[in-house]
């Protein structure tokens, strides 16, 4: 009886209640006509439920989400194909897909009839505003009668996972100057650099340069021999993200928990074909798959840690790395900055985006507390780091360009002509005390937790 009542729609329950009331009044007043009307009002929903439960047909399903991983604020398309694989046509079908309320309302569909062997495709867009992993589905399909008095439900199309990554900003290639990555001559290493005895020569070929002729091997073999061709070293980088709760300010999506910057920089490094590792204050992040996939899947669900120190993560930095070290750090004391500076073991450049945390917690995002990052910036700069202090109001591209400009202003080799160096690089750099020295800004809107 309880399952039958659960099969009634609101209209069906109203019919049953009206029928019961008419029956009571018919008995009390001795009106057989009213009693008959009450009986019809009760029996009709019951027959509708029985007819719906006796429906014998099977529905197969295929669900797709394209793309299965989408940045926050972008749109993904959910598509469900329902196929009637039975020999009977379906009746009226009511379909409702389960979508988390935090990212949208539940879409509902009415399917009039699916013929035997027929199919119907249901599709709708979804635009999540914050990062995370969300279960889309299951799809609940209910069989309804023509009068709308009964509906018997079943579940089809179990849920699929939609991964919503932080918003990703496209960074220009010019920001990765040649000397940062070791491109060109700095990127290659000749085998002869190890010494004459370690050379593996090969026979001379037309077009080889005579400066690479290995005379000892030439005398030994009686023909011109040259040193082995230069071997390319794959560029390496470490991306370090500070996730300490005490190192950040603000709440929710408006906090300084800067995973959007980490996602943008990490994706940029991956698409520059760099061999990159991702480390947080909790340690190294390892998982099967490409670096870009692992990074985005991790940042989609990462939460602030309870660590008070960067030590556990800094201890996981590679011992023998010879590449870039990029750190995105919250509030750092002078001692924490020294700990970070001494943890650098690589011979390549080290860069730090220091977050002016107060700008995420204040009513005026562009104004930072006086001297908030001065001590940490001074310590890291003295240790040879390239530092940019970022606020909550300026795009990440400007912060990235500030690191590039400060790199050139220090007298290090810059990118070749036409590489897109920012204007006024020598005049505006923090080292020269130019306008806005040491402040470049963080991603606009800083939807750090998005």
Coordinates of C-alpha atoms in Angstrom, one line a residue:
X1 CA 0.0 0.0 0.0
X2 CA 2.8 2.4 0.9
X3 CA 4.6 1.7 -2.5
X4 CA 1.3 2.4 -4.3
X5 CA 0.9 5.7 -2.5
X6 CA 4.5 6.6 -3.4
X7 CA 3.5 6.1 -7.1
X8 CA 0.7 8.7 -6.9
X9 CA 1.5 12.2 -8.3
X10 CA 0.2 15.3 -6.5
X11 CA -2.8 15.1 -8.8
X12 CA -3.3 11.5 -8.0
X13 CA -3.3 12.1 -4.3
X14 CA -5.8 14.9 -4.7
X15 CA -8.0 12.5 -6.6
X16 CA -7.8 9.9 -3.8
X17 CA -8.5 12.6 -1.1
X18 CA -11.5 14.0 -3.1
X19 CA -12.8 10.5 -3.7
X20 CA -12.6 9.6 0.0
X21 CA -14.3 12.9 1.0
X22 CA -17.1 12.3 -1.6
X23 CA -17.6 8.7 -0.3
X24 CA -17.9 9.9 3.3
X25 CA -20.4 12.5 2.4
X26 CA -22.3 10.1 0.2
X27 CA -22.6 7.6 3.1
X28 CA -23.6 10.3 5.5
X29 CA -26.1 11.9 3.3
X30 CA -27.4 8.7 1.7
X31 CA -26.5 9.9 -1.8
X32 CA -25.5 6.9 -3.9
X33 CA -24.5 9.1 -6.8
X34 CA -22.0 11.0 -4.6
X35 CA -20.7 7.6 -3.3
X36 CA -20.2 6.4 -6.9
X37 CA -18.3 9.5 -7.9
X38 CA -16.0 9.0 -4.8
X39 CA -15.4 5.4 -5.8
X40 CA -14.4 6.5 -9.4
X41 CA -12.0 9.2 -8.1
X42 CA -10.2 6.6 -5.9
X43 CA -10.1 3.8 -8.4
X44 CA -8.8 5.8 -11.3
X45 CA -5.4 6.7 -9.7
X46 CA -5.1 3.1 -8.4
X47 CA -5.6 1.7 -11.9
X48 CA -3.0 4.3 -13.3
X49 CA -0.4 3.1 -10.8
X50 CA -1.1 -0.6 -11.7
X51 CA -0.8 0.1 -15.4
X52 CA 2.5 2.0 -14.9
X53 CA 4.0 -0.8 -12.8
X54 CA 3.1 -3.4 -15.4
X55 CA 4.9 -1.6 -18.2
X56 CA 7.5 -4.0 -19.5
X57 CA 10.2 -2.3 -21.5
X58 CA 13.9 -1.7 -21.2
X59 CA 15.9 1.5 -21.8
X60 CA 19.7 1.6 -22.4
X61 CA 21.7 4.8 -22.0
X62 CA 24.9 6.5 -23.0
X63 CA 26.1 9.6 -21.2
X64 CA 28.8 11.9 -22.3
X65 CA 30.2 15.2 -20.9
X66 CA 32.2 17.3 -23.3
X67 CA 34.7 18.3 -22.2
X68 CA 35.1 16.1 -19.1
X69 CA 37.5 18.7 -17.6
X70 CA 36.5 22.4 -17.8
X71 CA 37.9 25.6 -16.3
X72 CA 35.7 27.4 -13.8
X73 CA 33.4 29.8 -15.6
X74 CA 33.4 27.8 -18.9
X75 CA 30.6 25.7 -20.3
X76 CA 30.4 21.9 -20.6
X77 CA 27.7 20.0 -22.6
X78 CA 26.0 17.0 -21.0
X79 CA 24.4 14.6 -23.5
X80 CA 22.4 11.5 -22.7
X81 CA 21.1 9.1 -25.3
X82 CA 18.2 6.8 -24.3
X83 CA 17.4 3.8 -26.5
X84 CA 14.2 1.7 -26.2
X85 CA 15.6 -1.9 -26.6
X86 CA 12.3 -3.6 -25.9
X87 CA 9.5 -4.6 -28.3
X88 CA 6.9 -2.3 -26.8
X89 CA 6.6 1.5 -27.2
X90 CA 7.1 3.5 -24.0
X91 CA 4.4 5.7 -22.5
X92 CA 4.9 9.2 -21.3
X93 CA 8.4 9.5 -19.7
X94 CA 9.5 12.1 -17.3
X95 CA 13.3 12.5 -17.0
X96 CA 15.2 14.5 -14.4
X97 CA 19.0 14.6 -14.2
X98 CA 20.6 15.0 -10.8
X99 CA 23.0 18.1 -10.8
X100 CA 24.6 19.5 -7.7
X101 CA 22.7 22.6 -6.6
X102 CA 25.9 24.5 -6.2
X103 CA 26.5 24.5 -10.0
X104 CA 23.0 24.6 -11.5
X105 CA 19.4 23.5 -11.4
X106 CA 18.2 20.0 -12.2
X107 CA 17.1 19.8 -15.9
X108 CA 13.8 18.1 -16.6
X109 CA 12.6 16.6 -19.8
X110 CA 9.2 15.2 -21.0
X111 CA 9.4 12.4 -23.6
X112 CA 6.0 11.7 -25.2
X113 CA 6.8 8.2 -26.6
X114 CA 9.8 6.1 -27.7
X115 CA 9.0 3.6 -30.4
X116 CA 10.5 0.0 -30.2
X117 CA 14.1 0.3 -31.2
X118 CA 13.9 4.1 -31.2
X119 CA 16.1 6.6 -29.3
X120 CA 16.0 10.1 -27.9
X121 CA 18.9 12.4 -27.1
X122 CA 18.7 14.7 -24.1
X123 CA 21.3 17.5 -23.8
X124 CA 21.8 20.6 -21.7
X125 CA 24.7 23.0 -20.9
X126 CA 26.3 23.3 -17.5
X127 CA 28.5 26.2 -16.4
X128 CA 30.1 25.7 -13.0
X129 CA 31.5 28.8 -11.3
X130 CA 33.9 27.2 -8.9
X131 CA 36.4 24.4 -9.0
X132 CA 35.9 20.8 -7.8
X133 CA 34.8 17.4 -8.8
X134 CA 31.1 17.0 -9.3
X135 CA 28.9 13.9 -9.9
X136 CA 26.5 14.7 -12.8
X137 CA 23.6 12.2 -12.5
X138 CA 22.0 9.8 -12.1
X139 CA 19.2 10.3 -14.5
X140 CA 15.8 9.4 -13.0
X141 CA 13.2 8.3 -15.5
X142 CA 9.6 8.0 -14.5
X143 CA 6.7 6.4 -16.4
X144 CA 3.6 8.6 -16.2
X145 CA 0.0 7.8 -17.3
X146 CA -1.9 10.0 -19.7
X147 CA -3.9 11.7 -16.9
X148 CA -0.8 12.5 -14.8
X149 CA -2.1 10.6 -11.8
X150 CA 0.7 8.2 -11.3
X151 CA 4.4 7.9 -12.0
X152 CA 6.7 5.0 -11.4
X153 CA 10.4 5.8 -11.3
X154 CA 13.5 4.0 -12.2
X155 CA 17.2 5.1 -12.4
X156 CA 19.1 5.2 -15.7
X157 CA 22.4 6.7 -16.8
X158 CA 24.4 6.6 -13.5
X159 CA 26.5 9.6 -12.7
X160 CA 29.7 10.7 -14.5
X161 CA 32.4 12.9 -12.9
X162 CA 32.9 16.5 -14.2
X163 CA 36.2 18.0 -13.2
X164 CA 36.2 21.8 -12.8
X165 CA 39.6 23.2 -12.7
X166 CA 40.7 26.7 -11.6
X167 CA 40.4 29.4 -14.2
X168 CA 43.4 29.3 -16.5
X169 CA 45.1 32.4 -17.9
X170 CA 47.1 32.1 -21.2
X171 CA 50.6 33.3 -20.7
X172 CA 52.8 34.6 -23.5
X173 CA 55.8 32.6 -24.7
X174 CA 58.0 35.7 -24.5
X175 CA 57.8 35.5 -20.7
X176 CA 60.0 32.4 -20.8
X177 CA 63.2 34.1 -21.9
X178 CA 65.9 32.0 -23.6
X179 CA 68.3 32.0 -20.7
X180 CA 65.5 30.9 -18.3
X181 CA 64.8 27.8 -20.2
X182 CA 68.2 27.2 -21.6
X183 CA 67.1 27.5 -25.2
X184 CA 69.6 27.9 -28.0
X185 CA 73.3 27.4 -27.2
X186 CA 72.6 27.3 -23.5
X187 CA 70.1 24.5 -23.9
X188 CA 72.5 22.1 -25.6
X189 CA 75.4 20.2 -24.1
X190 CA 78.1 18.6 -26.1
X191 CA 79.5 15.3 -25.3
X192 CA 83.0 16.7 -25.7
X193 CA 82.5 18.9 -22.7
X194 CA 83.3 15.9 -20.5
X195 CA 86.9 15.8 -21.9
X196 CA 88.7 14.3 -24.8
X197 CA 88.8 10.8 -23.3
X198 CA 85.0 10.6 -23.0
X199 CA 84.2 11.6 -26.6
X200 CA 82.3 9.1 -28.7
X201 CA 83.2 10.1 -32.3
X202 CA 81.6 9.4 -35.6
X203 CA 82.6 9.6 -39.2
X204 CA 82.8 13.0 -40.9
X205 CA 79.7 13.9 -43.0
X206 CA 79.3 16.7 -45.5
X207 CA 78.3 19.9 -43.8
X208 CA 80.0 19.1 -40.4
X209 CA 82.0 21.9 -39.0
X210 CA 85.8 21.4 -38.9
X211 CA 86.0 22.8 -35.3
X212 CA 84.3 19.5 -34.2
X213 CA 86.9 17.3 -35.8
X214 CA 88.4 14.9 -33.2
X215 CA 92.0 14.6 -34.3
X216 CA 93.0 11.8 -32.0
X217 CA 90.3 9.5 -33.4
X218 CA 91.1 10.7 -36.9
X219 CA 94.7 9.6 -36.5
X220 CA 93.5 6.3 -35.0
X221 CA 91.0 5.4 -37.8
X222 CA 92.8 7.0 -40.7
X223 CA 89.7 9.1 -41.7
X224 CA 88.1 12.3 -40.5
X225 CA 86.1 11.7 -37.3
X226 CA 84.0 14.3 -35.5
X227 CA 82.7 14.6 -32.0
X228 CA 79.2 13.3 -31.3
X229 CA 76.5 15.8 -32.2
X230 CA 75.1 18.0 -29.4
X231 CA 72.5 16.3 -27.2
X232 CA 69.5 18.3 -26.1
X233 CA 68.7 18.4 -22.4
X234 CA 65.0 18.4 -21.6
X235 CA 64.2 21.6 -19.6
X236 CA 63.1 21.0 -16.1
X237 CA 61.1 23.0 -13.6
X238 CA 59.5 22.7 -10.2
X239 CA 56.3 24.5 -9.4
X240 CA 55.8 25.0 -5.6
X241 CA 52.5 26.1 -4.2
X242 CA 52.0 27.4 -0.6
X243 CA 48.7 26.0 0.7
X244 CA 49.1 26.9 4.4
X245 CA 45.9 28.2 5.9
X246 CA 47.9 30.7 8.0
X247 CA 49.6 32.1 4.9
X248 CA 46.4 33.3 3.2
X249 CA 43.7 35.7 3.7
X250 CA 40.1 36.3 2.7
X251 CA 37.2 33.8 2.5
X252 CA 35.9 31.4 -0.1
X253 CA 36.3 32.2 -3.7
X254 CA 37.6 35.7 -2.8
X255 CA 40.6 34.3 -0.7
X256 CA 44.2 34.5 -1.7
X257 CA 44.5 30.7 -2.0
X258 CA 46.1 31.2 -5.4
X259 CA 45.4 28.0 -7.3
X260 CA 44.4 29.8 -10.4
X261 CA 47.9 31.2 -10.8
X262 CA 49.4 27.8 -10.1
X263 CA 47.2 26.2 -12.8
X264 CA 48.0 28.9 -15.4
X265 CA 51.8 28.7 -14.8
X266 CA 51.8 24.9 -14.7
X267 CA 49.8 24.5 -17.9
X268 CA 52.1 27.1 -19.5
X269 CA 55.2 25.1 -18.5
X270 CA 53.6 21.8 -19.7
X271 CA 52.8 23.3 -23.1
X272 CA 56.4 24.6 -23.3
X273 CA 57.3 20.9 -23.1
X274 CA 59.1 21.3 -19.8
X275 CA 59.7 18.4 -17.5
X276 CA 57.8 19.8 -14.5
X277 CA 57.2 18.6 -10.9
X278 CA 54.4 19.9 -8.7
X279 CA 55.2 20.3 -5.0
X280 CA 53.1 21.9 -2.1
X281 CA 54.0 22.6 1.5
X282 CA 52.6 19.1 2.2
X283 CA 55.0 17.4 -0.2
X284 CA 55.4 16.3 -3.8
X285 CA 52.2 15.5 -5.8
X286 CA 52.6 12.2 -7.7
X287 CA 49.9 10.4 -9.7
X288 CA 49.8 8.5 -13.0
X289 CA 49.3 10.5 -16.1
X290 CA 50.8 13.6 -17.7
X291 CA 51.9 16.5 -15.6
X292 CA 49.1 18.8 -16.9
X293 CA 46.4 16.2 -16.1
X294 CA 47.8 15.5 -12.7
X295 CA 48.2 19.2 -11.9
X296 CA 44.7 20.2 -13.0
X297 CA 43.0 17.2 -11.3
X298 CA 44.9 18.0 -8.0
X299 CA 44.1 21.8 -8.1
X300 CA 40.5 21.0 -8.8
X301 CA 40.1 19.6 -5.3
X302 CA 43.0 21.0 -3.3
X303 CA 42.2 22.6 0.0
X304 CA 44.3 24.8 2.4
X305 CA 46.6 22.7 4.7
X306 CA 47.1 23.1 8.4
X307 CA 50.9 23.2 8.1
X308 CA 52.6 26.1 9.9
X309 CA 55.8 25.7 7.9
X310 CA 56.9 25.2 4.3
X311 CA 59.5 22.7 5.6
X312 CA 57.8 19.4 4.7
X313 CA 57.3 20.5 1.1
X314 CA 60.8 22.1 0.7
X315 CA 62.3 18.9 1.8
X316 CA 60.8 17.2 -1.2
X317 CA 62.4 19.5 -3.7
X318 CA 64.7 17.5 -6.1
X319 CA 68.3 17.3 -5.0
X320 CA 69.8 17.3 -8.4
X321 CA 67.5 19.5 -10.4
X322 CA 69.0 21.9 -12.9
X323 CA 66.0 24.0 -14.0
X324 CA 63.5 26.6 -13.0
X325 CA 62.0 26.9 -9.5
X326 CA 58.7 28.8 -9.4
X327 CA 57.1 29.5 -6.0
X328 CA 53.7 30.9 -5.4
X329 CA 53.7 31.9 -1.7
X330 CA 51.3 33.5 0.7
X331 CA 52.5 35.6 3.7
X332 CA 56.1 34.8 4.5
X333 CA 58.1 36.0 7.5
X334 CA 61.8 36.8 7.0
X335 CA 62.8 33.5 8.6
X336 CA 60.4 31.6 6.3
X337 CA 61.8 33.4 3.3
X338 CA 65.4 32.4 4.4
X339 CA 64.2 28.8 4.7
X340 CA 62.8 29.0 1.2
X341 CA 66.0 30.6 -0.2
X342 CA 68.3 28.0 1.4
X343 CA 66.1 25.2 0.1
X344 CA 66.9 26.1 -3.5
X345 CA 69.3 23.4 -4.8
X346 CA 68.9 23.9 -8.5
X347 CA 71.4 25.8 -10.7
X348 CA 68.6 27.4 -12.8
X349 CA 66.6 30.6 -12.0
X350 CA 64.3 30.8 -9.0
X351 CA 61.2 32.9 -9.1
X352 CA 58.6 33.9 -6.5
X353 CA 55.2 35.4 -6.7
X354 CA 54.6 36.8 -3.2
X355 CA 51.0 37.4 -2.4
X356 CA 50.1 40.6 -0.7
X357 CA 47.5 38.7 1.4
X358 CA 45.9 41.8 2.9
X359 CA 44.6 42.9 -0.5
X360 CA 42.3 39.8 -0.6
X361 CA 40.9 40.6 2.9
X362 CA 40.4 44.3 2.5
X363 CA 37.6 46.3 0.9
X364 CA 40.1 47.9 -1.6
X365 CA 41.8 45.0 -3.4
X366 CA 44.5 47.2 -5.0
X367 CA 45.9 48.5 -1.7
X368 CA 48.4 46.4 0.2
X369 CA 49.5 46.9 3.8
X370 CA 52.7 49.0 3.9
X371 CA 55.8 46.8 3.9
X372 CA 53.8 43.6 3.9
X373 CA 56.1 41.6 1.6
X374 CA 59.2 43.8 1.9
X375 CA 61.2 41.6 4.2
X376 CA 60.6 38.4 2.3
X377 CA 61.2 40.1 -1.0
X378 CA 64.5 41.5 0.3
X379 CA 65.7 38.1 1.5
X380 CA 64.8 36.3 -1.7
X381 CA 66.2 39.0 -4.0
X382 CA 69.5 39.0 -2.0
X383 CA 69.7 35.2 -2.6
X384 CA 69.4 35.7 -6.4
X385 CA 65.6 35.2 -6.8
X386 CA 63.4 37.1 -9.2
X387 CA 60.5 38.4 -7.1
X388 CA 57.2 40.0 -7.9
X389 CA 54.7 41.1 -5.2
X390 CA 51.1 40.5 -6.5
X391 CA 47.8 41.9 -5.3
X392 CA 44.3 40.9 -5.8
X393 CA 43.5 43.4 -8.6
X394 CA 46.0 43.0 -11.4
X395 CA 46.1 40.3 -14.1
X396 CA 48.5 37.3 -13.8
X397 CA 49.9 38.2 -17.2
X398 CA 51.3 41.5 -15.7
X399 CA 52.9 39.6 -12.8
X400 CA 54.4 37.1 -15.2
X401 CA 55.7 40.0 -17.3
X402 CA 57.2 41.7 -14.2
X403 CA 59.3 38.6 -13.5
X404 CA 60.5 38.7 -17.1
X405 CA 61.4 42.4 -16.9
X406 CA 63.1 42.1 -13.5
X407 CA 65.1 39.2 -15.0
X408 CA 66.4 41.5 -17.8
X409 CA 66.9 44.5 -15.6
X410 CA 69.4 42.5 -13.5
X411 CA 71.7 42.3 -16.5
X412 CA 71.0 38.7 -17.3
X413 CA 70.8 37.7 -21.0
X414 CA 67.3 38.6 -22.2
X415 CA 65.3 37.0 -25.0
X416 CA 66.3 37.6 -28.6
X417 CA 65.1 40.6 -30.5
X418 CA 61.4 40.5 -31.3
X419 CA 60.6 38.1 -28.5
X420 CA 58.0 40.4 -27.1
X421 CA 59.8 42.0 -24.2
X422 CA 57.7 44.4 -22.2
X423 CA 58.2 48.1 -22.8
X424 CA 60.4 50.0 -20.4
X425 CA 61.9 46.9 -19.0
X426 CA 65.1 48.6 -17.8
X427 CA 63.3 51.6 -16.3
X428 CA 60.4 50.0 -14.5
X429 CA 62.2 47.1 -12.8
X430 CA 62.1 46.8 -9.1
X431 CA 65.9 46.8 -9.0
X432 CA 66.0 50.2 -10.6
X433 CA 63.3 51.6 -8.3
X434 CA 61.0 52.3 -11.2
X435 CA 57.3 52.9 -10.9
X436 CA 55.4 50.1 -9.2
X437 CA 58.7 48.4 -8.3
X438 CA 58.1 44.9 -6.9
X439 CA 54.4 45.0 -7.5
X440 CA 52.8 43.3 -10.4
X441 CA 49.4 42.0 -9.4
X442 CA 47.6 38.7 -9.3
X443 CA 44.9 37.3 -11.4
X444 CA 41.9 39.6 -11.9
X445 CA 39.1 38.8 -9.6
X446 CA 41.5 36.4 -7.8
X447 CA 38.9 33.7 -7.8
X448 CA 41.5 31.7 -6.1
X449 CA 39.1 29.1 -4.8
X450 CA 37.1 28.9 -8.0

